[in-house]
Tab-separated table of C-alpha atoms and ligand atoms in Angstrom:
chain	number	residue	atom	x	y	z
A	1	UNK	CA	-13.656	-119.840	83.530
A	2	UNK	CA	-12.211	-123.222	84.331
A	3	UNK	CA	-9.197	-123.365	86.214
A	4	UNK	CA	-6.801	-125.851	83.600
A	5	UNK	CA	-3.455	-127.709	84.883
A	6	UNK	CA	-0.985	-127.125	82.040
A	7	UNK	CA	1.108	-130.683	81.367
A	8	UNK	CA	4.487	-129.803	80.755
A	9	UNK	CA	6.699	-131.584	78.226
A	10	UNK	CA	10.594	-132.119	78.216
A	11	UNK	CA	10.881	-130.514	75.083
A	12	UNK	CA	9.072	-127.277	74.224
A	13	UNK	CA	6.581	-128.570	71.508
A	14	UNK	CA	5.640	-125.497	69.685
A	15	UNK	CA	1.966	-124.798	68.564
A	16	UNK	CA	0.870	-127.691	70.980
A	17	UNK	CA	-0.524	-127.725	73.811
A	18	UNK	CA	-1.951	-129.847	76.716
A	19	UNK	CA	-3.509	-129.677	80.142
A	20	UNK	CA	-6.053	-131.466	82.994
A	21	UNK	CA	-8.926	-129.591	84.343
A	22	UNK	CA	-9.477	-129.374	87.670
A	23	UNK	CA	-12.070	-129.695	89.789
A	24	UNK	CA	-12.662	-126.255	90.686
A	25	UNK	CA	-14.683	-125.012	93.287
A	26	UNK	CA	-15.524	-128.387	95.389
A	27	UNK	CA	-19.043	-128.976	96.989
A	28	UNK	CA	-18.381	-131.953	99.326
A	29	UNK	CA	-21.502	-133.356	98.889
A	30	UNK	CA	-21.134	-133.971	95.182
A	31	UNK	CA	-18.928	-136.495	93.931
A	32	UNK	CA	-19.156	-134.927	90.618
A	33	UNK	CA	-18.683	-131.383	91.583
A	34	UNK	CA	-17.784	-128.990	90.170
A	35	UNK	CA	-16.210	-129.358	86.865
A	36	UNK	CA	-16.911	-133.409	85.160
A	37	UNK	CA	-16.935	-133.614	81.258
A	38	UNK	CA	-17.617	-137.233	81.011
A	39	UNK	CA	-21.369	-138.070	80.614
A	40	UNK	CA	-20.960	-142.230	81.100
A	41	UNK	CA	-20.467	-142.161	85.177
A	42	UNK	CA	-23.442	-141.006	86.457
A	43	UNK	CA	-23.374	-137.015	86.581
A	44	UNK	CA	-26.124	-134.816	85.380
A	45	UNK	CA	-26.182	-134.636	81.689
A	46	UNK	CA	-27.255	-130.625	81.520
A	47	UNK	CA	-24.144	-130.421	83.940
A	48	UNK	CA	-21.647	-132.214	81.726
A	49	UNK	CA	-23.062	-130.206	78.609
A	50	UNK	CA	-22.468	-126.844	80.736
A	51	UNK	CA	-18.852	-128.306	81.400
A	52	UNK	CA	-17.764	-129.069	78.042
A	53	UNK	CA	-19.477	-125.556	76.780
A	54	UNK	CA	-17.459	-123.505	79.375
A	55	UNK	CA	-14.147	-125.728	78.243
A	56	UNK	CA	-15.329	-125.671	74.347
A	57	UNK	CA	-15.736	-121.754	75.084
A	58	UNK	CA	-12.669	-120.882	76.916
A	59	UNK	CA	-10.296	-122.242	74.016
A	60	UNK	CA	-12.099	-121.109	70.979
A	61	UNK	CA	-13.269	-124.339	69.540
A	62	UNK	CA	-16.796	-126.018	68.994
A	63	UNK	CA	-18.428	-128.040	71.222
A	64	UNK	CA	-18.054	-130.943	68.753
A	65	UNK	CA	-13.843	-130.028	68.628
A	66	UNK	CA	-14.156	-131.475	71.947
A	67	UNK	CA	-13.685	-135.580	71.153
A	68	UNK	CA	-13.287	-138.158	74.211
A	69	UNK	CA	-13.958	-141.736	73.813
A	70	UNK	CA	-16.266	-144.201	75.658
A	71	UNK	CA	-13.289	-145.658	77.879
A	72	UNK	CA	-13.348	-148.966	78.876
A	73	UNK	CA	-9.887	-149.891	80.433
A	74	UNK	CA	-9.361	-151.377	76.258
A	75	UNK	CA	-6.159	-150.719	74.399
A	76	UNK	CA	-7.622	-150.077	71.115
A	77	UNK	CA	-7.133	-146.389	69.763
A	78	UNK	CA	-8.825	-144.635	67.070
A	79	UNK	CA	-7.802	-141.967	64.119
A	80	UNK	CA	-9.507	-139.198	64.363
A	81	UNK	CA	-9.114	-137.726	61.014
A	82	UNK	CA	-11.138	-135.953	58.094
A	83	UNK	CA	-13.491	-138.838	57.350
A	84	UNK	CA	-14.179	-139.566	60.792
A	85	UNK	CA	-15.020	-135.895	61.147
A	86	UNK	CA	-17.704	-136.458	58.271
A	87	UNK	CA	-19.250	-139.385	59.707
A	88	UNK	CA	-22.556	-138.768	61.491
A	89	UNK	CA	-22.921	-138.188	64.988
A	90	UNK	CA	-24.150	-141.773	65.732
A	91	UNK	CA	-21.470	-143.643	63.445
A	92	UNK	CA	-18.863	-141.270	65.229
A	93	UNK	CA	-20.131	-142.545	69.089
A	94	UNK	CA	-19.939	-146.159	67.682
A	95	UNK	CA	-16.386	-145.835	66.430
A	96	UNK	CA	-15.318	-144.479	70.074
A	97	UNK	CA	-16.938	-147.495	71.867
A	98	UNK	CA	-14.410	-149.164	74.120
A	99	UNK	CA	-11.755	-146.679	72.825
A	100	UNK	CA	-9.071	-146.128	75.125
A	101	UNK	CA	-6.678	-143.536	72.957
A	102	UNK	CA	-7.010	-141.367	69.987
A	103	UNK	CA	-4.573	-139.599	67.324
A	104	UNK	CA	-5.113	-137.067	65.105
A	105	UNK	CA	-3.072	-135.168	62.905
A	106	UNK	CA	-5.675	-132.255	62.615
A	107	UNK	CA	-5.791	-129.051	64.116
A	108	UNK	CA	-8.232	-127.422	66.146
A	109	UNK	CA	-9.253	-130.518	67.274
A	110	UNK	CA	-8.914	-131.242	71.484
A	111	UNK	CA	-8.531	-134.861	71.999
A	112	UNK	CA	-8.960	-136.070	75.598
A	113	UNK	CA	-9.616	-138.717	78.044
A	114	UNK	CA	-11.053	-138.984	81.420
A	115	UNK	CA	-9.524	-140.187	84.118
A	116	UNK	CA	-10.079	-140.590	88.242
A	117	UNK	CA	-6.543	-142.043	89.271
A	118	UNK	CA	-5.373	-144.179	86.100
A	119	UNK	CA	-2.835	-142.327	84.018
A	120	UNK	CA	-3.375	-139.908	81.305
A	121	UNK	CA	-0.869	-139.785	78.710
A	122	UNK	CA	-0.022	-137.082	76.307
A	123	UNK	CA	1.971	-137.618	73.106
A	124	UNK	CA	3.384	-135.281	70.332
A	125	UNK	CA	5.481	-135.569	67.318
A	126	UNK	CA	5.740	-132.109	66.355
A	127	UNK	CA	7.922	-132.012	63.224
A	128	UNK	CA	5.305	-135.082	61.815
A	129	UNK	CA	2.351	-132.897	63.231
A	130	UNK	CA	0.726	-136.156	65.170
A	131	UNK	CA	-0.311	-136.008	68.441
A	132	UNK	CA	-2.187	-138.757	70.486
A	133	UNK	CA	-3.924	-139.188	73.720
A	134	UNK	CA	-4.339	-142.132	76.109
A	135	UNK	CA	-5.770	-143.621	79.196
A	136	UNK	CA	-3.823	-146.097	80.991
A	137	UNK	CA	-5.477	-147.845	84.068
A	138	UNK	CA	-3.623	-150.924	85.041
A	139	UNK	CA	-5.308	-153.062	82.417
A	140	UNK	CA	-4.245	-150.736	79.969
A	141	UNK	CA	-0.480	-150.459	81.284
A	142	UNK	CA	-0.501	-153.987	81.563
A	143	UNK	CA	-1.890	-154.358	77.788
A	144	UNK	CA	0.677	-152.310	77.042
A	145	UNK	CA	-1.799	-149.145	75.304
A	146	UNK	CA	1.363	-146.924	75.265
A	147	UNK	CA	2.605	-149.445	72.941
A	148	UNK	CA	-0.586	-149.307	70.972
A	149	UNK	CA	-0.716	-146.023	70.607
A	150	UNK	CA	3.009	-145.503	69.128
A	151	UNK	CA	2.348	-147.957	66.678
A	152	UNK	CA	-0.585	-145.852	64.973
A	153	UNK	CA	1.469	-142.267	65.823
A	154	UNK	CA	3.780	-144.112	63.599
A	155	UNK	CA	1.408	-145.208	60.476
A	156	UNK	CA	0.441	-141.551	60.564
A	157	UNK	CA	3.938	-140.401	60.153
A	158	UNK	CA	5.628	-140.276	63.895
A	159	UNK	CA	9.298	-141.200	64.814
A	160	UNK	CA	9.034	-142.698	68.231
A	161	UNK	CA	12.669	-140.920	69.079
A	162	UNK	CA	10.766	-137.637	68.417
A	163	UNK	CA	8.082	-138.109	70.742
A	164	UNK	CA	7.606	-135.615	73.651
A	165	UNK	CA	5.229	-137.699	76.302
A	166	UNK	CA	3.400	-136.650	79.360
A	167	UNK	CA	1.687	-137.902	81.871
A	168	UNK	CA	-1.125	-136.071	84.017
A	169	UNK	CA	-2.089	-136.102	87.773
A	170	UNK	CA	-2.506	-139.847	88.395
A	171	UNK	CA	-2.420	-142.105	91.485
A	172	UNK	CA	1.037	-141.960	93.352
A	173	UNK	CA	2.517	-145.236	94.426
A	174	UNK	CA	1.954	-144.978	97.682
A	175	UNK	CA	-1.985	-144.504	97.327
A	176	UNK	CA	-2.004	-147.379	94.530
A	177	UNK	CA	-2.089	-150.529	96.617
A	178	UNK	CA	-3.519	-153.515	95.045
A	179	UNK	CA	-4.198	-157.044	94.930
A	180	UNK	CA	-1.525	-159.666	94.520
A	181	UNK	CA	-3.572	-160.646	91.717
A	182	UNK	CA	-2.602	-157.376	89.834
A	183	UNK	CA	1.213	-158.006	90.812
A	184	UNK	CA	0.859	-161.321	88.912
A	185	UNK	CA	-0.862	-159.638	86.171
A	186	UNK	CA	1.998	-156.734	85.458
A	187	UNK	CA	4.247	-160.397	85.917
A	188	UNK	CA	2.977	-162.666	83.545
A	189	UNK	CA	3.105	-159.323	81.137
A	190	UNK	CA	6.765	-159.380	81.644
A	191	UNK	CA	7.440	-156.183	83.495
A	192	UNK	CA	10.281	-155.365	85.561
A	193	UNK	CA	8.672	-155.941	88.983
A	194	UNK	CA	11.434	-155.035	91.017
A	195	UNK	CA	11.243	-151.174	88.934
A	196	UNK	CA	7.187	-150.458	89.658
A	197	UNK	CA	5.619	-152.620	92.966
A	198	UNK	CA	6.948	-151.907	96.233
A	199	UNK	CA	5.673	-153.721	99.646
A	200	UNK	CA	4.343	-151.512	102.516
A	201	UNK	CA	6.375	-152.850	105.520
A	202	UNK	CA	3.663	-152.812	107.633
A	203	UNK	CA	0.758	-154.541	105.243
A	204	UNK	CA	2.898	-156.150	103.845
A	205	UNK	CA	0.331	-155.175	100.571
A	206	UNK	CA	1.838	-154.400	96.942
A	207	UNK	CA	2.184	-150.535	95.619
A	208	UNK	CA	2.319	-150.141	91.924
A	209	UNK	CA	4.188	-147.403	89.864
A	210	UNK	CA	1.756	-147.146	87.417
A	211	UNK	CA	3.361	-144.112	85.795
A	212	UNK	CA	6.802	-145.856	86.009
A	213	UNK	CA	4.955	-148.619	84.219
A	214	UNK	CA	4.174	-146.588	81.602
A	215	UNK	CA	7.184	-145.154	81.233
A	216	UNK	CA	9.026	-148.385	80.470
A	217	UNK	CA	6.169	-149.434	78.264
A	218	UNK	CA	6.906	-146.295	76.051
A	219	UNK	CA	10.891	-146.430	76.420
A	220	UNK	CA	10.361	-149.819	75.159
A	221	UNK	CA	8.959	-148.617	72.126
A	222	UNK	CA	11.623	-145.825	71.450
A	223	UNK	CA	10.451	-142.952	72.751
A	224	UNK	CA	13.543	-141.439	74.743
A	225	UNK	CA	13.246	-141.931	78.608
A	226	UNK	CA	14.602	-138.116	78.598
A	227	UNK	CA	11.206	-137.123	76.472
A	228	UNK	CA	8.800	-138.454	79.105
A	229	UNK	CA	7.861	-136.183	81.670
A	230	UNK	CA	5.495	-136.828	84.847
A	231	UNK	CA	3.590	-135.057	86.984
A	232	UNK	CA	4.009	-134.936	90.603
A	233	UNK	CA	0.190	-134.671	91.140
A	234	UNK	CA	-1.401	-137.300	92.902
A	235	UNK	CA	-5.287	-137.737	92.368
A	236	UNK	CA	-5.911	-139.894	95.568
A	237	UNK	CA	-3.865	-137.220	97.924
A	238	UNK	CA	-5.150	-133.968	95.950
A	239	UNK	CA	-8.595	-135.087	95.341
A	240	UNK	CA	-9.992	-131.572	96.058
A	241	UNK	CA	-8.133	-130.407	92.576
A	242	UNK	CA	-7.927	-133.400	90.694
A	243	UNK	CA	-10.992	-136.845	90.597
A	244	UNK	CA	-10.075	-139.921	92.416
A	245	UNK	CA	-12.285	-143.229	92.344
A	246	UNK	CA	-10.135	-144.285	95.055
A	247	UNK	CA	-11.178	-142.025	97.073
A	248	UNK	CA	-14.813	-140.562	95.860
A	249	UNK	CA	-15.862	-143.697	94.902
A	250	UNK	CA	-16.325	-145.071	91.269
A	251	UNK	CA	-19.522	-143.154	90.840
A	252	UNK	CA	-17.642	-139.723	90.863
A	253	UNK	CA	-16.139	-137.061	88.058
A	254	UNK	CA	-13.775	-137.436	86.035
A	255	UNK	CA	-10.718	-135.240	85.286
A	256	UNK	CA	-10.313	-134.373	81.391
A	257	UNK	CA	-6.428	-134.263	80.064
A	258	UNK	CA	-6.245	-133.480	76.556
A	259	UNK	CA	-4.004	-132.033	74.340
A	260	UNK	CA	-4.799	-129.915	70.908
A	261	UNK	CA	-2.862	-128.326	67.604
A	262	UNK	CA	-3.217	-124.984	68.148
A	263	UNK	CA	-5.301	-122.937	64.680
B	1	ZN	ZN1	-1.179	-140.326	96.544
């Protein structure tokens, strides 16, 4: 059994549900240990196949309910709906190239990202039935994805003022320094600077929010400040229960937040 971090939501969103793994039972020798679903950083590929089985196995779906995109800090997003389904298996891994968020309106069907320290997100429209996924790394907050990723919950029938969000374990403020060059970036997007970066008195280096950021991404695109909930996990400080590439290094696991329709 894998050990799963539920996300709660503001709002209890009935028949839905969404979590994180964890890492599980940590050998500190391996980046990737013990639990890592994503099979484009490096792991073993008979060890990310034995992942996804156990998590594919554990919540009664087939190993091909299990759909994560080929992340690449993009904000494009992708429908995951009957046709895709019927596409083959080669024509489905093209269409989730440099896909950083999926919806779906179908059940059954666990849509996730990966994540070591950027922000998962979590979105559900329950009375439309549309729920979405996203990863949101500082490109992507800056690119506004959360933006991105209303807009299609909204072709496919979602009201942003119904939305229930939620964001998984993620890198806290205080681990998140960066470059001034990333300040400038979140700038020139027009963000509120003086709401997300924060100088360490000492290094006088830049924090980032990034889960504030993303909050006033979606709250700019109606969804409800009072809908978004956050967890207090950070990845960098709990890095024995959650993956951080700030701290493991880039060639490391990856922790899987997804969220599913319940059959
Ligand atoms: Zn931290």
């Amino acid at each position: 059994m894998m050990e799963l971090e539920k996300l709660n939501f503001v709002e209890p969103v009935e028949g839905i549900e969404a979590f994180s793994t964890t890492r599980g039972q940590v050998d500190g020798r391996n980046p990737y240990s013990s639990v890592n679903l994503c099979d484009y950083v490096g792991d073993d590929a008979l060890r990310v196949l034995d992942a996804r089985l156990t998590l594919a196995m554990q919540l009664g779906v087939d190993l091909d309910d299990l759909v994560m995109p080929r992340q690449t800090h993009s904000c494009r997003v992708a429908v995951i709906d009957e046709r895709f389904r019927t596409l083959d298996i080669d024509k489905q891994e093209a269409a989730h190239e440099g896909v950083d968020a999926l919806v779906t309106k179908l059940q059954g069907l666990v849509i996730g990202v990966n994540t070591a320290d950027c922000v998962p997100i979590v979105l559900a429209d329950v009375r439309a039935g549309v729920i979405a996924v996203a990863h949101a790394g500082w490109r992507g907050t800056v690119g506004r994805i959360g933006e991105a990723v209303l807009k299609e919950m909204v072709r496919q029938g979602a009201s942003p003022g119904r939305i229930q969000a939620s964001m998984g374990p993620s890198i806290c403020q205080e681990c998140f320094e960066v470059g001034d060059e990333v300040v400038e970036a979140f700038d020139k997007a027009c963000f509120d600077l003086g709401a997300i970066v924060k100088r360490n008195a000492v290094t006088g280096k830049a924090h980032i929010d990034l889960r504030a950021a993303n909050r006033a991404v979606l709250a700019a695109a109606g969804v409800p400040v009072v809908n978004i909930a956050m967890s207090q996990h950070c990845s960098r400080c709990d890095h024995d229960r959650f993956f951080s590439a700030r701290r493991l290094g880039i060639d490391s696991g990856r922790t899987f937040t997804a969220i599913y329709k319940q059959q």
